[in-house]
Amino acid sequence: MNELNLKNKVAVITGGAGIICSEMSKSLAAQGVKTVILDLNKEAAEKVAKEIEKEFKSQSIGLSASVLDKASLEAAKKEIHDKLGQIDILVNGAGGNSPAATTKVEKMDGTEKPEDTFFGLQIEGFDKVFDLNFKGTLLPSMVFGADMVNRKSGVIINISSMNSYRPLTKIPAYSAAKAAVNNFTQWLAVHFAKAGIRVNAIAPGFLLTNQNRFLLVDEKTGDLTARGKKIINGTPMERYCVPEELTGTLLYLASDLSKAVTGVIIPVDGGFSAYSGV
Ligand code: NAD
């Protein structure tokens, strides 16, 4: 018996070619879920889909679309319907930060060069990060959620961050966008509750990945930066998390194990959000 009852469901994972979401896609495929690896990077998406089919013998397709382009999402939906059927699960994983929306200094006292502070943030960079994380969650929910309303059944799982609870220094756009993702998770959960669709989020703690490596690891020595060490000190488990550690929560939220759970944001963070630092 398949306890999670996910076999043959169809899941779309946006950003599915990335570090966290390729692992999430594999964990769904291991349960017999048909996976759609939807990513801006077509080649990388197809590679992950091929790996999944080989390893789990579960149907998987890699599709290129932008979570910021509704027309490309609609085109992807059509292809998904033709190849796999209606969508049951959506994981909104595409997201990330950018150096263009990152201040050089953590706290200013007025003696720094303005360009190293809040005043140096490029508004284009700010827009890009805010849009990718927030609008990039909203648009796929709109496009793929329509399938779920038709059948009065479905699950949406958003990927938030520790920044959503209290902003981290240097990255105001990413922090604000992830806070907006939490708020939207609750809003949509209420809006969809009677339509049979559950909407929840996972707030991962700190993982060493492409989007944050430039802040956490010294390029020359490979050692953790002062900021990288601060994270370890702020994490009661005193280590970084790894992508596999997010998959248990994902499967819980995707399955009927969480049948009455909607509108929650679950931290998977080694205790970071619980710790005052003292
Ligand atoms: P990643 O950079 O490895 O993967 C992101 C993927 O999204 C990439 O494959 C990229 O091609 C794709 N993408 C970018 N723009 C896109 C667009 N417009 N449309 C479709 N796809 C697009 O990132 P990751 O570190 O695996 O992060 C995945 C999610 O987890 C993000 O939402 C991120 O904010 C969140 N998160 C990451 C961490 C961390 O420590 N890395 C912590 C908390 C939350």
JSON list of N, CA, C and O in Angstrom, two decimals, residues 156-201:
[
{"chain": "A", "resi": 156, "resn": "ILE", "atom": "N", "xyz": [-1.07, 23.50, -3.08]},
{"chain": "A", "resi": 156, "resn": "ILE", "atom": "CA", "xyz": [-0.02, 24.45, -3.49]},
{"chain": "A", "resi": 156, "resn": "ILE", "atom": "C", "xyz": [0.95, 24.59, -2.32]},
{"chain": "A", "resi": 156, "resn": "ILE", "atom": "O", "xyz": [0.54, 24.78, -1.17]},
{"chain": "A", "resi": 157, "resn": "ILE", "atom": "N", "xyz": [2.24, 24.47, -2.63]},
{"chain": "A", "resi": 157, "resn": "ILE", "atom": "CA", "xyz": [3.27, 24.60, -1.59]},
{"chain": "A", "resi": 157, "resn": "ILE", "atom": "C", "xyz": [4.26, 25.68, -2.03]},
{"chain": "A", "resi": 157, "resn": "ILE", "atom": "O", "xyz": [4.92, 25.55, -3.08]},
{"chain": "A", "resi": 158, "resn": "ASN", "atom": "N", "xyz": [4.32, 26.76, -1.27]},
{"chain": "A", "resi": 158, "resn": "ASN", "atom": "CA", "xyz": [5.23, 27.86, -1.60]},
{"chain": "A", "resi": 158, "resn": "ASN", "atom": "C", "xyz": [6.54, 27.68, -0.84]},
{"chain": "A", "resi": 158, "resn": "ASN", "atom": "O", "xyz": [6.57, 27.10, 0.25]},
{"chain": "A", "resi": 159, "resn": "ILE", "atom": "N", "xyz": [7.62, 28.21, -1.41]},
{"chain": "A", "resi": 159, "resn": "ILE", "atom": "CA", "xyz": [8.91, 28.11, -0.71]},
{"chain": "A", "resi": 159, "resn": "ILE", "atom": "C", "xyz": [9.28, 29.51, -0.20]},
{"chain": "A", "resi": 159, "resn": "ILE", "atom": "O", "xyz": [9.53, 30.44, -0.98]},
{"chain": "A", "resi": 160, "resn": "SER", "atom": "N", "xyz": [9.25, 29.63, 1.11]},
{"chain": "A", "resi": 160, "resn": "SER", "atom": "CA", "xyz": [9.55, 30.90, 1.77]},
{"chain": "A", "resi": 160, "resn": "SER", "atom": "C", "xyz": [11.01, 30.90, 2.24]},
{"chain": "A", "resi": 160, "resn": "SER", "atom": "O", "xyz": [11.87, 30.30, 1.59]},
{"chain": "A", "resi": 161, "resn": "SER", "atom": "N", "xyz": [11.27, 31.53, 3.36]},
{"chain": "A", "resi": 161, "resn": "SER", "atom": "CA", "xyz": [12.65, 31.63, 3.85]},
{"chain": "A", "resi": 161, "resn": "SER", "atom": "C", "xyz": [12.65, 32.16, 5.28]},
{"chain": "A", "resi": 161, "resn": "SER", "atom": "O", "xyz": [11.65, 32.75, 5.73]},
{"chain": "A", "resi": 162, "resn": "MET", "atom": "N", "xyz": [13.75, 32.02, 5.98]},
{"chain": "A", "resi": 162, "resn": "MET", "atom": "CA", "xyz": [13.90, 32.60, 7.32]},
{"chain": "A", "resi": 162, "resn": "MET", "atom": "C", "xyz": [13.74, 34.12, 7.28]},
{"chain": "A", "resi": 162, "resn": "MET", "atom": "O", "xyz": [13.30, 34.74, 8.25]},
{"chain": "A", "resi": 163, "resn": "ASN", "atom": "N", "xyz": [14.08, 34.72, 6.14]},
{"chain": "A", "resi": 163, "resn": "ASN", "atom": "CA", "xyz": [13.96, 36.18, 5.98]},
{"chain": "A", "resi": 163, "resn": "ASN", "atom": "C", "xyz": [12.53, 36.68, 6.13]},
{"chain": "A", "resi": 163, "resn": "ASN", "atom": "O", "xyz": [12.30, 37.84, 6.34]},
{"chain": "A", "resi": 164, "resn": "SER", "atom": "N", "xyz": [11.59, 35.76, 5.96]},
{"chain": "A", "resi": 164, "resn": "SER", "atom": "CA", "xyz": [10.18, 36.18, 5.95]},
{"chain": "A", "resi": 164, "resn": "SER", "atom": "C", "xyz": [9.70, 36.55, 7.35]},
{"chain": "A", "resi": 164, "resn": "SER", "atom": "O", "xyz": [8.77, 37.32, 7.50]},
{"chain": "A", "resi": 165, "resn": "TYR", "atom": "N", "xyz": [10.34, 35.98, 8.38]},
{"chain": "A", "resi": 165, "resn": "TYR", "atom": "CA", "xyz": [9.90, 36.27, 9.75]},
{"chain": "A", "resi": 165, "resn": "TYR", "atom": "C", "xyz": [10.56, 37.56, 10.26]},
{"chain": "A", "resi": 165, "resn": "TYR", "atom": "O", "xyz": [9.91, 38.45, 10.76]},
{"chain": "A", "resi": 166, "resn": "ARG", "atom": "N", "xyz": [11.89, 37.58, 10.16]},
{"chain": "A", "resi": 166, "resn": "ARG", "atom": "CA", "xyz": [12.66, 38.79, 10.51]},
{"chain": "A", "resi": 166, "resn": "ARG", "atom": "C", "xyz": [13.68, 38.98, 9.42]},
{"chain": "A", "resi": 166, "resn": "ARG", "atom": "O", "xyz": [14.40, 38.04, 9.08]},
{"chain": "A", "resi": 167, "resn": "PRO", "atom": "N", "xyz": [13.76, 40.18, 8.84]},
{"chain": "A", "resi": 167, "resn": "PRO", "atom": "CA", "xyz": [14.66, 40.37, 7.70]},
{"chain": "A", "resi": 167, "resn": "PRO", "atom": "C", "xyz": [16.13, 40.17, 8.08]},
{"chain": "A", "resi": 167, "resn": "PRO", "atom": "O", "xyz": [16.54, 40.60, 9.16]},
{"chain": "A", "resi": 168, "resn": "LEU", "atom": "N", "xyz": [16.88, 39.55, 7.20]},
{"chain": "A", "resi": 168, "resn": "LEU", "atom": "CA", "xyz": [18.32, 39.49, 7.39]},
{"chain": "A", "resi": 168, "resn": "LEU", "atom": "C", "xyz": [18.93, 40.79, 6.89]},
{"chain": "A", "resi": 168, "resn": "LEU", "atom": "O", "xyz": [18.38, 41.41, 5.97]},
{"chain": "A", "resi": 169, "resn": "THR", "atom": "N", "xyz": [20.05, 41.19, 7.45]},
{"chain": "A", "resi": 169, "resn": "THR", "atom": "CA", "xyz": [20.73, 42.39, 6.96]},
{"chain": "A", "resi": 169, "resn": "THR", "atom": "C", "xyz": [21.13, 42.19, 5.50]},
{"chain": "A", "resi": 169, "resn": "THR", "atom": "O", "xyz": [21.25, 41.05, 5.03]},
{"chain": "A", "resi": 170, "resn": "LYS", "atom": "N", "xyz": [21.31, 43.26, 4.80]},
{"chain": "A", "resi": 170, "resn": "LYS", "atom": "CA", "xyz": [21.83, 43.33, 3.42]},
{"chain": "A", "resi": 170, "resn": "LYS", "atom": "C", "xyz": [20.83, 43.03, 2.31]},
{"chain": "A", "resi": 170, "resn": "LYS", "atom": "O", "xyz": [21.06, 43.42, 1.17]},
{"chain": "A", "resi": 171, "resn": "ILE", "atom": "N", "xyz": [19.76, 42.27, 2.60]},
{"chain": "A", "resi": 171, "resn": "ILE", "atom": "CA", "xyz": [18.93, 41.77, 1.49]},
{"chain": "A", "resi": 171, "resn": "ILE", "atom": "C", "xyz": [17.45, 42.15, 1.66]},
{"chain": "A", "resi": 171, "resn": "ILE", "atom": "O", "xyz": [16.59, 41.28, 1.84]},
{"chain": "A", "resi": 172, "resn": "PRO", "atom": "N", "xyz": [17.17, 43.46, 1.57]},
{"chain": "A", "resi": 172, "resn": "PRO", "atom": "CA", "xyz": [15.80, 43.91, 1.86]},
{"chain": "A", "resi": 172, "resn": "PRO", "atom": "C", "xyz": [14.76, 43.46, 0.84]},
{"chain": "A", "resi": 172, "resn": "PRO", "atom": "O", "xyz": [13.62, 43.19, 1.21]},
{"chain": "A", "resi": 173, "resn": "ALA", "atom": "N", "xyz": [15.14, 43.34, -0.44]},
{"chain": "A", "resi": 173, "resn": "ALA", "atom": "CA", "xyz": [14.14, 42.95, -1.45]},
{"chain": "A", "resi": 173, "resn": "ALA", "atom": "C", "xyz": [13.73, 41.50, -1.24]},
{"chain": "A", "resi": 173, "resn": "ALA", "atom": "O", "xyz": [12.54, 41.16, -1.25]},
{"chain": "A", "resi": 174, "resn": "TYR", "atom": "N", "xyz": [14.72, 40.65, -1.04]},
{"chain": "A", "resi": 174, "resn": "TYR", "atom": "CA", "xyz": [14.46, 39.22, -0.84]},
{"chain": "A", "resi": 174, "resn": "TYR", "atom": "C", "xyz": [13.63, 39.03, 0.43]},
{"chain": "A", "resi": 174, "resn": "TYR", "atom": "O", "xyz": [12.66, 38.26, 0.44]},
{"chain": "A", "resi": 175, "resn": "SER", "atom": "N", "xyz": [13.99, 39.75, 1.49]},
{"chain": "A", "resi": 175, "resn": "SER", "atom": "CA", "xyz": [13.27, 39.61, 2.76]},
{"chain": "A", "resi": 175, "resn": "SER", "atom": "C", "xyz": [11.81, 40.06, 2.61]},
{"chain": "A", "resi": 175, "resn": "SER", "atom": "O", "xyz": [10.88, 39.35, 3.03]},
{"chain": "A", "resi": 176, "resn": "ALA", "atom": "N", "xyz": [11.62, 41.21, 1.97]},
{"chain": "A", "resi": 176, "resn": "ALA", "atom": "CA", "xyz": [10.25, 41.73, 1.81]},
{"chain": "A", "resi": 176, "resn": "ALA", "atom": "C", "xyz": [9.43, 40.80, 0.93]},
{"chain": "A", "resi": 176, "resn": "ALA", "atom": "O", "xyz": [8.25, 40.54, 1.18]},
{"chain": "A", "resi": 177, "resn": "ALA", "atom": "N", "xyz": [10.06, 40.27, -0.11]},
{"chain": "A", "resi": 177, "resn": "ALA", "atom": "CA", "xyz": [9.33, 39.39, -1.03]},
{"chain": "A", "resi": 177, "resn": "ALA", "atom": "C", "xyz": [8.92, 38.10, -0.33]},
{"chain": "A", "resi": 177, "resn": "ALA", "atom": "O", "xyz": [7.80, 37.61, -0.53]},
{"chain": "A", "resi": 178, "resn": "LYS", "atom": "N", "xyz": [9.80, 37.53, 0.48]},
{"chain": "A", "resi": 178, "resn": "LYS", "atom": "CA", "xyz": [9.44, 36.28, 1.15]},
{"chain": "A", "resi": 178, "resn": "LYS", "atom": "C", "xyz": [8.39, 36.53, 2.25]},
{"chain": "A", "resi": 178, "resn": "LYS", "atom": "O", "xyz": [7.55, 35.68, 2.51]},
{"chain": "A", "resi": 179, "resn": "ALA", "atom": "N", "xyz": [8.44, 37.72, 2.89]},
{"chain": "A", "resi": 179, "resn": "ALA", "atom": "CA", "xyz": [7.37, 38.06, 3.84]},
{"chain": "A", "resi": 179, "resn": "ALA", "atom": "C", "xyz": [6.05, 38.14, 3.09]},
{"chain": "A", "resi": 179, "resn": "ALA", "atom": "O", "xyz": [5.00, 37.69, 3.58]},
{"chain": "A", "resi": 180, "resn": "ALA", "atom": "N", "xyz": [6.09, 38.69, 1.88]},
{"chain": "A", "resi": 180, "resn": "ALA", "atom": "CA", "xyz": [4.88, 38.78, 1.06]},
{"chain": "A", "resi": 180, "resn": "ALA", "atom": "C", "xyz": [4.40, 37.38, 0.65]},
{"chain": "A", "resi": 180, "resn": "ALA", "atom": "O", "xyz": [3.19, 37.13, 0.58]},
{"chain": "A", "resi": 181, "resn": "VAL", "atom": "N", "xyz": [5.33, 36.46, 0.44]},
{"chain": "A", "resi": 181, "resn": "VAL", "atom": "CA", "xyz": [4.96, 35.08, 0.10]},
{"chain": "A", "resi": 181, "resn": "VAL", "atom": "C", "xyz": [4.19, 34.45, 1.28]},
{"chain": "A", "resi": 181, "resn": "VAL", "atom": "O", "xyz": [3.16, 33.79, 1.09]},
{"chain": "A", "resi": 182, "resn": "ASN", "atom": "N", "xyz": [4.66, 34.69, 2.51]},
{"chain": "A", "resi": 182, "resn": "ASN", "atom": "CA", "xyz": [3.93, 34.15, 3.69]},
{"chain": "A", "resi": 182, "resn": "ASN", "atom": "C", "xyz": [2.53, 34.72, 3.75]},
{"chain": "A", "resi": 182, "resn": "ASN", "atom": "O", "xyz": [1.55, 33.99, 3.97]},
{"chain": "A", "resi": 183, "resn": "ASN", "atom": "N", "xyz": [2.43, 36.02, 3.57]},
{"chain": "A", "resi": 183, "resn": "ASN", "atom": "CA", "xyz": [1.14, 36.69, 3.64]},
{"chain": "A", "resi": 183, "resn": "ASN", "atom": "C", "xyz": [0.19, 36.15, 2.57]},
{"chain": "A", "resi": 183, "resn": "ASN", "atom": "O", "xyz": [-0.97, 35.85, 2.82]},
{"chain": "A", "resi": 184, "resn": "PHE", "atom": "N", "xyz": [0.73, 36.00, 1.37]},
{"chain": "A", "resi": 184, "resn": "PHE", "atom": "CA", "xyz": [-0.06, 35.49, 0.24]},
{"chain": "A", "resi": 184, "resn": "PHE", "atom": "C", "xyz": [-0.48, 34.03, 0.48]},
{"chain": "A", "resi": 184, "resn": "PHE", "atom": "O", "xyz": [-1.57, 33.61, 0.11]},
{"chain": "A", "resi": 185, "resn": "THR", "atom": "N", "xyz": [0.41, 33.26, 1.10]},
{"chain": "A", "resi": 185, "resn": "THR", "atom": "CA", "xyz": [0.08, 31.86, 1.43]},
{"chain": "A", "resi": 185, "resn": "THR", "atom": "C", "xyz": [-1.18, 31.81, 2.29]},
{"chain": "A", "resi": 185, "resn": "THR", "atom": "O", "xyz": [-2.10, 31.03, 2.04]},
{"chain": "A", "resi": 186, "resn": "GLN", "atom": "N", "xyz": [-1.22, 32.68, 3.29]},
{"chain": "A", "resi": 186, "resn": "GLN", "atom": "CA", "xyz": [-2.40, 32.71, 4.16]},
{"chain": "A", "resi": 186, "resn": "GLN", "atom": "C", "xyz": [-3.62, 33.22, 3.41]},
{"chain": "A", "resi": 186, "resn": "GLN", "atom": "O", "xyz": [-4.72, 32.69, 3.54]},
{"chain": "A", "resi": 187, "resn": "TRP", "atom": "N", "xyz": [-3.41, 34.26, 2.60]},
{"chain": "A", "resi": 187, "resn": "TRP", "atom": "CA", "xyz": [-4.54, 34.84, 1.87]},
{"chain": "A", "resi": 187, "resn": "TRP", "atom": "C", "xyz": [-5.16, 33.81, 0.93]},
{"chain": "A", "resi": 187, "resn": "TRP", "atom": "O", "xyz": [-6.38, 33.60, 0.91]},
{"chain": "A", "resi": 188, "resn": "LEU", "atom": "N", "xyz": [-4.30, 33.14, 0.16]},
{"chain": "A", "resi": 188, "resn": "LEU", "atom": "CA", "xyz": [-4.82, 32.19, -0.83]},
{"chain": "A", "resi": 188, "resn": "LEU", "atom": "C", "xyz": [-5.42, 30.96, -0.15]},
{"chain": "A", "resi": 188, "resn": "LEU", "atom": "O", "xyz": [-6.39, 30.37, -0.65]},
{"chain": "A", "resi": 189, "resn": "ALA", "atom": "N", "xyz": [-4.85, 30.57, 1.00]},
{"chain": "A", "resi": 189, "resn": "ALA", "atom": "CA", "xyz": [-5.39, 29.42, 1.74]},
{"chain": "A", "resi": 189, "resn": "ALA", "atom": "C", "xyz": [-6.84, 29.69, 2.14]},
{"chain": "A", "resi": 189, "resn": "ALA", "atom": "O", "xyz": [-7.70, 28.82, 2.02]},
{"chain": "A", "resi": 190, "resn": "VAL", "atom": "N", "xyz": [-7.10, 30.91, 2.58]},
{"chain": "A", "resi": 190, "resn": "VAL", "atom": "CA", "xyz": [-8.47, 31.29, 2.97]},
{"chain": "A", "resi": 190, "resn": "VAL", "atom": "C", "xyz": [-9.36, 31.33, 1.73]},
{"chain": "A", "resi": 190, "resn": "VAL", "atom": "O", "xyz": [-10.46, 30.77, 1.70]},
{"chain": "A", "resi": 191, "resn": "HIS", "atom": "N", "xyz": [-8.85, 31.94, 0.69]},
{"chain": "A", "resi": 191, "resn": "HIS", "atom": "CA", "xyz": [-9.64, 32.12, -0.54]},
{"chain": "A", "resi": 191, "resn": "HIS", "atom": "C", "xyz": [-10.02, 30.77, -1.15]},
{"chain": "A", "resi": 191, "resn": "HIS", "atom": "O", "xyz": [-11.13, 30.61, -1.67]},
{"chain": "A", "resi": 192, "resn": "PHE", "atom": "N", "xyz": [-9.12, 29.78, -1.07]},
{"chain": "A", "resi": 192, "resn": "PHE", "atom": "CA", "xyz": [-9.34, 28.48, -1.73]},
{"chain": "A", "resi": 192, "resn": "PHE", "atom": "C", "xyz": [-9.91, 27.41, -0.79]},
{"chain": "A", "resi": 192, "resn": "PHE", "atom": "O", "xyz": [-10.16, 26.29, -1.25]},
{"chain": "A", "resi": 193, "resn": "ALA", "atom": "N", "xyz": [-10.04, 27.71, 0.50]},
{"chain": "A", "resi": 193, "resn": "ALA", "atom": "CA", "xyz": [-10.34, 26.64, 1.47]},
{"chain": "A", "resi": 193, "resn": "ALA", "atom": "C", "xyz": [-11.60, 25.86, 1.08]},
{"chain": "A", "resi": 193, "resn": "ALA", "atom": "O", "xyz": [-11.63, 24.63, 1.15]},
{"chain": "A", "resi": 194, "resn": "LYS", "atom": "N", "xyz": [-12.66, 26.56, 0.66]},
{"chain": "A", "resi": 194, "resn": "LYS", "atom": "CA", "xyz": [-13.91, 25.85, 0.34]},
{"chain": "A", "resi": 194, "resn": "LYS", "atom": "C", "xyz": [-13.91, 25.25, -1.05]},
{"chain": "A", "resi": 194, "resn": "LYS", "atom": "O", "xyz": [-14.80, 24.50, -1.42]},
{"chain": "A", "resi": 195, "resn": "ALA", "atom": "N", "xyz": [-12.87, 25.57, -1.82]},
{"chain": "A", "resi": 195, "resn": "ALA", "atom": "CA", "xyz": [-12.75, 25.00, -3.17]},
{"chain": "A", "resi": 195, "resn": "ALA", "atom": "C", "xyz": [-11.91, 23.73, -3.15]},
{"chain": "A", "resi": 195, "resn": "ALA", "atom": "O", "xyz": [-11.59, 23.16, -4.19]},
{"chain": "A", "resi": 196, "resn": "GLY", "atom": "N", "xyz": [-11.52, 23.28, -1.94]},
{"chain": "A", "resi": 196, "resn": "GLY", "atom": "CA", "xyz": [-10.81, 22.00, -1.82]},
{"chain": "A", "resi": 196, "resn": "GLY", "atom": "C", "xyz": [-9.32, 22.09, -2.11]},
{"chain": "A", "resi": 196, "resn": "GLY", "atom": "O", "xyz": [-8.67, 21.07, -2.32]},
{"chain": "A", "resi": 197, "resn": "ILE", "atom": "N", "xyz": [-8.80, 23.31, -2.12]},
{"chain": "A", "resi": 197, "resn": "ILE", "atom": "CA", "xyz": [-7.36, 23.46, -2.40]},
{"chain": "A", "resi": 197, "resn": "ILE", "atom": "C", "xyz": [-6.66, 23.95, -1.14]},
{"chain": "A", "resi": 197, "resn": "ILE", "atom": "O", "xyz": [-7.06, 24.94, -0.54]},
{"chain": "A", "resi": 198, "resn": "ARG", "atom": "N", "xyz": [-5.58, 23.25, -0.78]},
{"chain": "A", "resi": 198, "resn": "ARG", "atom": "CA", "xyz": [-4.81, 23.67, 0.38]},
{"chain": "A", "resi": 198, "resn": "ARG", "atom": "C", "xyz": [-3.56, 24.43, -0.07]},
{"chain": "A", "resi": 198, "resn": "ARG", "atom": "O", "xyz": [-2.96, 24.08, -1.09]},
{"chain": "A", "resi": 199, "resn": "VAL", "atom": "N", "xyz": [-3.22, 25.49, 0.68]},
{"chain": "A", "resi": 199, "resn": "VAL", "atom": "CA", "xyz": [-2.06, 26.31, 0.33]},
{"chain": "A", "resi": 199, "resn": "VAL", "atom": "C", "xyz": [-1.19, 26.48, 1.57]},
{"chain": "A", "resi": 199, "resn": "VAL", "atom": "O", "xyz": [-1.66, 27.01, 2.59]},
{"chain": "A", "resi": 200, "resn": "ASN", "atom": "N", "xyz": [0.03, 26.00, 1.50]},
{"chain": "A", "resi": 200, "resn": "ASN", "atom": "CA", "xyz": [0.95, 26.09, 2.64]},
{"chain": "A", "resi": 200, "resn": "ASN", "atom": "C", "xyz": [2.33, 26.48, 2.15]},
{"chain": "A", "resi": 200, "resn": "ASN", "atom": "O", "xyz": [2.56, 26.59, 0.94]},
{"chain": "A", "resi": 201, "resn": "ALA", "atom": "N", "xyz": [3.24, 26.71, 3.09]},
{"chain": "A", "resi": 201, "resn": "ALA", "atom": "CA", "xyz": [4.61, 27.07, 2.68]},
{"chain": "A", "resi": 201, "resn": "ALA", "atom": "C", "xyz": [5.62, 26.36, 3.57]},
{"chain": "A", "resi": 201, "resn": "ALA", "atom": "O", "xyz": [5.32, 25.98, 4.71]}
]
